[in-house]
Amino acid sequence: MESNAVNDSGLTEDDYASVLTAVQSLAGKYGAVWTLNEALSGWRLVVIGIEDGFDTSWIWEYHDEFVCRDWLHEAWALLTPRVQQLRLPTLNEWDLRFIAATLPMRTTSAAPSTTEGRWWHNRYPRRVAGEPGEDLPSQWSPEPINIEGDQTPAVQQRSTATTATDDGQGCLSKTAGRPV
């Protein structure tokens, strides 16, 4: 098959090669080998966990949750336009849900950002679960809603146990209370 020939999925050999290049190029940096689909799935799990209410017992590891999205950010430039076009709707869906489930962080100084265009690092969860009054980062202002004290029917249906969901690829989503 020529490198530009299209197979049944609509992808060419060049498209597949671009995904393989991203996987191989980023494996050492991220300490794991993810496919594009696995990284998208990991981001999905993180977003769902934040929508459910981020467990404040993991508060100081909050930004570690973004490793899958960071991987996607770096991989994107290595992908062919066709692969980007096919996967962009999925990425946009989870990015929009993340934006809806979070608030922009308050900046504390005029220092330049170290997140290199990674806007998701500059947001914090709207809803958290954990001990009310627990110390939260000063940039998380206004303070998120603590669902532990919320007695709405939707919250009453949730389990109070903290769960960590692993997609099998090292992307964890630490959440409080999945629906039972």
C-alpha positions as protocol buffer text, in pm:
chain_id: "A"
residue {
  index: 1
  type: MET
  ca { x: 0 y: 0 z: 0 }
}
residue {
  index: 2
  type: GLU
  ca { x: 133 y: 347 z: -84 }
}
residue {
  index: 3
  type: SER
  ca { x: 189 y: 582 z: 207 }
}
residue {
  index: 4
  type: ASN
  ca { x: -103 y: 796 z: 93 }
}
residue {
  index: 5
  type: ALA
  ca { x: -343 y: 510 z: 21 }
}
residue {
  index: 6
  type: VAL
  ca { x: -653 y: 516 z: 240 }
}
residue {
  index: 7
  type: ASN
  ca { x: -768 y: 202 z: 424 }
}
residue {
  index: 8
  type: ASP
  ca { x: -1116 y: 111 z: 552 }
}
residue {
  index: 9
  type: SER
  ca { x: -1089 y: 346 z: 851 }
}
residue {
  index: 10
  type: GLY
  ca { x: -1012 y: 642 z: 628 }
}
residue {
  index: 11
  type: LEU
  ca { x: -656 y: 670 z: 760 }
}
residue {
  index: 12
  type: THR
  ca { x: -340 y: 645 z: 555 }
}
residue {
  index: 13
  type: GLU
  ca { x: -10 y: 484 z: 646 }
}
residue {
  index: 14
  type: ASP
  ca { x: 118 y: 838 z: 709 }
}
residue {
  index: 15
  type: ASP
  ca { x: -165 y: 894 z: 958 }
}
residue {
  index: 16
  type: TYR
  ca { x: -78 y: 577 z: 1149 }
}
residue {
  index: 17
  type: ALA
  ca { x: 291 y: 665 z: 1134 }
}
residue {
  index: 18
  type: SER
  ca { x: 220 y: 1005 z: 1291 }
}
residue {
  index: 19
  type: VAL
  ca { x: 43 y: 840 z: 1585 }
}
residue {
  index: 20
  type: LEU
  ca { x: 331 y: 595 z: 1626 }
}
residue {
  index: 21
  type: THR
  ca { x: 579 y: 884 z: 1616 }
}
residue {
  index: 22
  type: ALA
  ca { x: 388 y: 1061 z: 1894 }
}
residue {
  index: 23
  type: VAL
  ca { x: 373 y: 744 z: 2104 }
}
residue {
  index: 24
  type: GLN
  ca { x: 744 y: 674 z: 2066 }
}
residue {
  index: 25
  type: SER
  ca { x: 858 y: 1036 z: 2102 }
}
residue {
  index: 26
  type: LEU
  ca { x: 671 y: 1096 z: 2427 }
}
residue {
  index: 27
  type: ALA
  ca { x: 713 y: 756 z: 2596 }
}
residue {
  index: 28
  type: GLY
  ca { x: 1033 y: 850 z: 2778 }
}
residue {
  index: 29
  type: LYS
  ca { x: 910 y: 1190 z: 2889 }
}
residue {
  index: 30
  type: TYR
  ca { x: 587 y: 1063 z: 3041 }
}
residue {
  index: 31
  type: GLY
  ca { x: 716 y: 732 z: 3175 }
}
residue {
  index: 32
  type: ALA
  ca { x: 441 y: 540 z: 3002 }
}
residue {
  index: 33
  type: VAL
  ca { x: 349 y: 434 z: 2653 }
}
residue {
  index: 34
  type: TRP
  ca { x: 0 y: 550 z: 2563 }
}
residue {
  index: 35
  type: THR
  ca { x: -181 y: 534 z: 2237 }
}
residue {
  index: 36
  type: LEU
  ca { x: -379 y: 834 z: 2126 }
}
residue {
  index: 37
  type: ASN
  ca { x: -702 y: 659 z: 2224 }
}
residue {
  index: 38
  type: GLU
  ca { x: -566 y: 569 z: 2569 }
}
residue {
  index: 39
  type: ALA
  ca { x: -462 y: 929 z: 2638 }
}
residue {
  index: 40
  type: LEU
  ca { x: -806 y: 1054 z: 2529 }
}
residue {
  index: 41
  type: SER
  ca { x: -968 y: 795 z: 2754 }
}
residue {
  index: 42
  type: GLY
  ca { x: -747 y: 901 z: 3043 }
}
residue {
  index: 43
  type: TRP
  ca { x: -849 y: 1266 z: 2995 }
}
residue {
  index: 44
  type: ARG
  ca { x: -1213 y: 1157 z: 2986 }
}
residue {
  index: 45
  type: LEU
  ca { x: -1172 y: 980 z: 3323 }
}
residue {
  index: 46
  type: VAL
  ca { x: -1006 y: 1285 z: 3477 }
}
residue {
  index: 47
  type: VAL
  ca { x: -1287 y: 1514 z: 3357 }
}
residue {
  index: 48
  type: ILE
  ca { x: -1559 y: 1279 z: 3484 }
}
residue {
  index: 49
  type: GLY
  ca { x: -1384 y: 1265 z: 3821 }
}
residue {
  index: 50
  type: ILE
  ca { x: -1373 y: 1643 z: 3843 }
}
residue {
  index: 51
  type: GLU
  ca { x: -1738 y: 1669 z: 3742 }
}
residue {
  index: 52
  type: ASP
  ca { x: -1829 y: 1424 z: 4020 }
}
residue {
  index: 53
  type: GLY
  ca { x: -1637 y: 1630 z: 4278 }
}
residue {
  index: 54
  type: PHE
  ca { x: -1261 y: 1621 z: 4323 }
}
residue {
  index: 55
  type: ASP
  ca { x: -1151 y: 1450 z: 4645 }
}
residue {
  index: 56
  type: THR
  ca { x: -959 y: 1710 z: 4849 }
}
residue {
  index: 57
  type: SER
  ca { x: -747 y: 1440 z: 5014 }
}
residue {
  index: 58
  type: TRP
  ca { x: -562 y: 1443 z: 4678 }
}
residue {
  index: 59
  type: ILE
  ca { x: -555 y: 1823 z: 4654 }
}
residue {
  index: 60
  type: TRP
  ca { x: -178 y: 1862 z: 4631 }
}
residue {
  index: 61
  type: GLU
  ca { x: -169 y: 1610 z: 4347 }
}
residue {
  index: 62
  type: TYR
  ca { x: -443 y: 1782 z: 4148 }
}
residue {
  index: 63
  type: HIS
  ca { x: -212 y: 1893 z: 3866 }
}
residue {
  index: 64
  type: ASP
  ca { x: -63 y: 1543 z: 3839 }
}
residue {
  index: 65
  type: GLU
  ca { x: -406 y: 1438 z: 3711 }
}
residue {
  index: 66
  type: PHE
  ca { x: -336 y: 1632 z: 3391 }
}
residue {
  index: 67
  type: VAL
  ca { x: -58 y: 1408 z: 3259 }
}
residue {
  index: 68
  type: CYS
  ca { x: -289 y: 1261 z: 2993 }
}
residue {
  index: 69
  type: ARG
  ca { x: -396 y: 1607 z: 2872 }
}
residue {
  index: 70
  type: ASP
  ca { x: -33 y: 1723 z: 2876 }
}
residue {
  index: 71
  type: TRP
  ca { x: 57 y: 1421 z: 2661 }
}
residue {
  index: 72
  type: LEU
  ca { x: -223 y: 1508 z: 2417 }
}
residue {
  index: 73
  type: HIS
  ca { x: -100 y: 1868 z: 2400 }
}
residue {
  index: 74
  type: GLU
  ca { x: 248 y: 1758 z: 2298 }
}
residue {
  index: 75
  type: ALA
  ca { x: 134 y: 1474 z: 2072 }
}
residue {
  index: 76
  type: TRP
  ca { x: -106 y: 1695 z: 1877 }
}
residue {
  index: 77
  type: ALA
  ca { x: 169 y: 1871 z: 1684 }
}
residue {
  index: 78
  type: LEU
  ca { x: 308 y: 1534 z: 1575 }
}
residue {
  index: 79
  type: LEU
  ca { x: -20 y: 1408 z: 1429 }
}
residue {
  index: 80
  type: THR
  ca { x: -127 y: 1449 z: 1068 }
}
residue {
  index: 81
  type: PRO
  ca { x: -405 y: 1699 z: 997 }
}
residue {
  index: 82
  type: ARG
  ca { x: -638 y: 1406 z: 917 }
}
residue {
  index: 83
  type: VAL
  ca { x: -582 y: 1241 z: 1258 }
}
residue {
  index: 84
  type: GLN
  ca { x: -623 y: 1579 z: 1428 }
}
residue {
  index: 85
  type: GLN
  ca { x: -950 y: 1638 z: 1239 }
}
residue {
  index: 86
  type: LEU
  ca { x: -1086 y: 1296 z: 1334 }
}
residue {
  index: 87
  type: ARG
  ca { x: -996 y: 1317 z: 1704 }
}
residue {
  index: 88
  type: LEU
  ca { x: -1057 y: 1690 z: 1764 }
}
residue {
  index: 89
  type: PRO
  ca { x: -1432 y: 1650 z: 1830 }
}
residue {
  index: 90
  type: THR
  ca { x: -1357 y: 1404 z: 2112 }
}
residue {
  index: 91
  type: LEU
  ca { x: -1086 y: 1625 z: 2261 }
}
residue {
  index: 92
  type: ASN
  ca { x: -1309 y: 1933 z: 2234 }
}
residue {
  index: 93
  type: GLU
  ca { x: -1598 y: 1752 z: 2405 }
}
residue {
  index: 94
  type: TRP
  ca { x: -1388 y: 1666 z: 2710 }
}
residue {
  index: 95
  type: ASP
  ca { x: -1215 y: 2005 z: 2716 }
}
residue {
  index: 96
  type: LEU
  ca { x: -1554 y: 2179 z: 2716 }
}
residue {
  index: 97
  type: ARG
  ca { x: -1681 y: 1954 z: 2993 }
}
residue {
  index: 98
  type: PHE
  ca { x: -1363 y: 2027 z: 3191 }
}
residue {
  index: 99
  type: ILE
  ca { x: -1418 y: 2401 z: 3147 }
}
residue {
  index: 100
  type: ALA
  ca { x: -1778 y: 2364 z: 3265 }
}
residue {
  index: 101
  type: ALA
  ca { x: -1667 y: 2167 z: 3573 }
}
residue {
  index: 102
  type: THR
  ca { x: -1391 y: 2411 z: 3670 }
}
residue {
  index: 103
  type: LEU
  ca { x: -1324 y: 2778 z: 3741 }
}
residue {
  index: 104
  type: PRO
  ca { x: -1026 y: 2993 z: 3641 }
}
residue {
  index: 105
  type: MET
  ca { x: -760 y: 3020 z: 3911 }
}
residue {
  index: 106
  type: ARG
  ca { x: -690 y: 3354 z: 4065 }
}
residue {
  index: 107
  type: THR
  ca { x: -341 y: 3467 z: 3978 }
}
residue {
  index: 108
  type: THR
  ca { x: -122 y: 3569 z: 4269 }
}
residue {
  index: 109
  type: SER
  ca { x: 160 y: 3746 z: 4090 }
}
residue {
  index: 110
  type: ALA
  ca { x: 272 y: 3897 z: 3764 }
}
residue {
  index: 111
  type: ALA
  ca { x: 523 y: 3613 z: 3721 }
}
residue {
  index: 112
  type: PRO
  ca { x: 510 y: 3444 z: 3383 }
}
residue {
  index: 113
  type: SER
  ca { x: 319 y: 3118 z: 3364 }
}
residue {
  index: 114
  type: THR
  ca { x: 515 y: 2794 z: 3361 }
}
residue {
  index: 115
  type: THR
  ca { x: 234 y: 2596 z: 3201 }
}
residue {
  index: 116
  type: GLU
  ca { x: 336 y: 2677 z: 2841 }
}
residue {
  index: 117
  type: GLY
  ca { x: -10 y: 2725 z: 2693 }
}
residue {
  index: 118
  type: ARG
  ca { x: -161 y: 2443 z: 2897 }
}
residue {
  index: 119
  type: TRP
  ca { x: -472 y: 2633 z: 3004 }
}
residue {
  index: 120
  type: TRP
  ca { x: -615 y: 2335 z: 3198 }
}
residue {
  index: 121
  type: HIS
  ca { x: -347 y: 2388 z: 3464 }
}
residue {
  index: 122
  type: ASN
  ca { x: -497 y: 2730 z: 3535 }
}
residue {
  index: 123
  type: ARG
  ca { x: -837 y: 2598 z: 3642 }
}
residue {
  index: 124
  type: TYR
  ca { x: -970 y: 2434 z: 3959 }
}
residue {
  index: 125
  type: PRO
  ca { x: -1277 y: 2220 z: 4035 }
}
residue {
  index: 126
  type: ARG
  ca { x: -1613 y: 2386 z: 4101 }
}
residue {
  index: 127
  type: ARG
  ca { x: -1710 y: 2091 z: 4324 }
}
residue {
  index: 128
  type: VAL
  ca { x: -1496 y: 1909 z: 4579 }
}
residue {
  index: 129
  type: ALA
  ca { x: -1551 y: 1637 z: 4834 }
}
residue {
  index: 130
  type: GLY
  ca { x: -1365 y: 1609 z: 5160 }
}
residue {
  index: 131
  type: GLU
  ca { x: -1339 y: 1769 z: 5499 }
}
residue {
  index: 132
  type: PRO
  ca { x: -1519 y: 2105 z: 5502 }
}
residue {
  index: 133
  type: GLY
  ca { x: -1276 y: 2380 z: 5592 }
}
residue {
  index: 134
  type: GLU
  ca { x: -976 y: 2186 z: 5462 }
}
residue {
  index: 135
  type: ASP
  ca { x: -692 y: 2409 z: 5343 }
}
residue {
  index: 136
  type: LEU
  ca { x: -719 y: 2468 z: 4971 }
}
residue {
  index: 137
  type: PRO
  ca { x: -468 y: 2645 z: 4747 }
}
residue {
  index: 138
  type: SER
  ca { x: -501 y: 3023 z: 4772 }
}
residue {
  index: 139
  type: GLN
  ca { x: -557 y: 3047 z: 4395 }
}
residue {
  index: 140
  type: TRP
  ca { x: -882 y: 2850 z: 4436 }
}
residue {
  index: 141
  type: SER
  ca { x: -1097 y: 3154 z: 4491 }
}
residue {
  index: 142
  type: PRO
  ca { x: -1389 y: 3167 z: 4514 }
}
residue {
  index: 143
  type: GLU
  ca { x: -1384 y: 2847 z: 4715 }
}
residue {
  index: 144
  type: PRO
  ca { x: -1536 y: 2543 z: 4541 }
}
residue {
  index: 145
  type: ILE
  ca { x: -1865 y: 2392 z: 4658 }
}
residue {
  index: 146
  type: ASN
  ca { x: -1805 y: 2107 z: 4901 }
}
residue {
  index: 147
  type: ILE
  ca { x: -2048 y: 1830 z: 4812 }
}
residue {
  index: 148
  type: GLU
  ca { x: -1991 y: 1649 z: 5143 }
}
residue {
  index: 149
  type: GLY
  ca { x: -2229 y: 1892 z: 5312 }
}
residue {
  index: 150
  type: ASP
  ca { x: -2468 y: 1905 z: 5017 }
}
residue {
  index: 151
  type: GLN
  ca { x: -2786 y: 1710 z: 5083 }
}
residue {
  index: 152
  type: THR
  ca { x: -2941 y: 1733 z: 4738 }
}
residue {
  index: 153
  type: PRO
  ca { x: -3088 y: 1407 z: 4605 }
}
residue {
  index: 154
  type: ALA
  ca { x: -2813 y: 1369 z: 4345 }
}
residue {
  index: 155
  type: VAL
  ca { x: -2545 y: 1386 z: 4614 }
}
residue {
  index: 156
  type: GLN
  ca { x: -2736 y: 1154 z: 4848 }
}
residue {
  index: 157
  type: GLN
  ca { x: -2720 y: 884 z: 4579 }
}
residue {
  index: 158
  type: ARG
  ca { x: -2343 y: 897 z: 4565 }
}
residue {
  index: 159
  type: SER
  ca { x: -2120 y: 665 z: 4759 }
}
residue {
  index: 160
  type: THR
  ca { x: -1910 y: 838 z: 5023 }
}
residue {
  index: 161
  type: ALA
  ca { x: -1610 y: 618 z: 4950 }
}
residue {
  index: 162
  type: THR
  ca { x: -1323 y: 760 z: 4752 }
}
residue {
  index: 163
  type: THR
  ca { x: -1241 y: 562 z: 4444 }
}
residue {
  index: 164
  type: ALA
  ca { x: -946 y: 570 z: 4210 }
}
residue {
  index: 165
  type: THR
  ca { x: -1029 y: 461 z: 3859 }
}
residue {
  index: 166
  type: ASP
  ca { x: -735 y: 352 z: 3649 }
}
residue {
  index: 167
  type: ASP
  ca { x: -779 y: 316 z: 3276 }
}
residue {
  index: 168
  type: GLY
  ca { x: -495 y: 64 z: 3278 }
}
residue {
  index: 169
  type: GLN
  ca { x: -253 y: 314 z: 3131 }
}
residue {
  index: 170
  type: GLY
  ca { x: -146 y: 504 z: 3440 }
}
residue {
  index: 171
  type: CYS
  ca { x: -399 y: 786 z: 3414 }
}
residue {
  index: 172
  type: LEU
  ca { x: -583 y: 790 z: 3742 }
}
residue {
  index: 173
  type: SER
  ca { x: -900 y: 973 z: 3818 }
}
residue {
  index: 174
  type: LYS
  ca { x: -937 y: 1023 z: 4192 }
}
residue {
  index: 175
  type: THR
  ca { x: -1297 y: 1098 z: 4269 }
}
residue {
  index: 176
  type: ALA
  ca { x: -1529 y: 1107 z: 4561 }
}
residue {
  index: 177
  type: GLY
  ca { x: -1848 y: 917 z: 4522 }
}
residue {
  index: 178
  type: ARG
  ca { x: -1933 y: 754 z: 4197 }
}
residue {
  index: 179
  type: PRO
  ca { x: -2307 y: 690 z: 4163 }
}
residue {
  index: 180
  type: VAL
  ca { x: -2394 y: 354 z: 4316 }
}
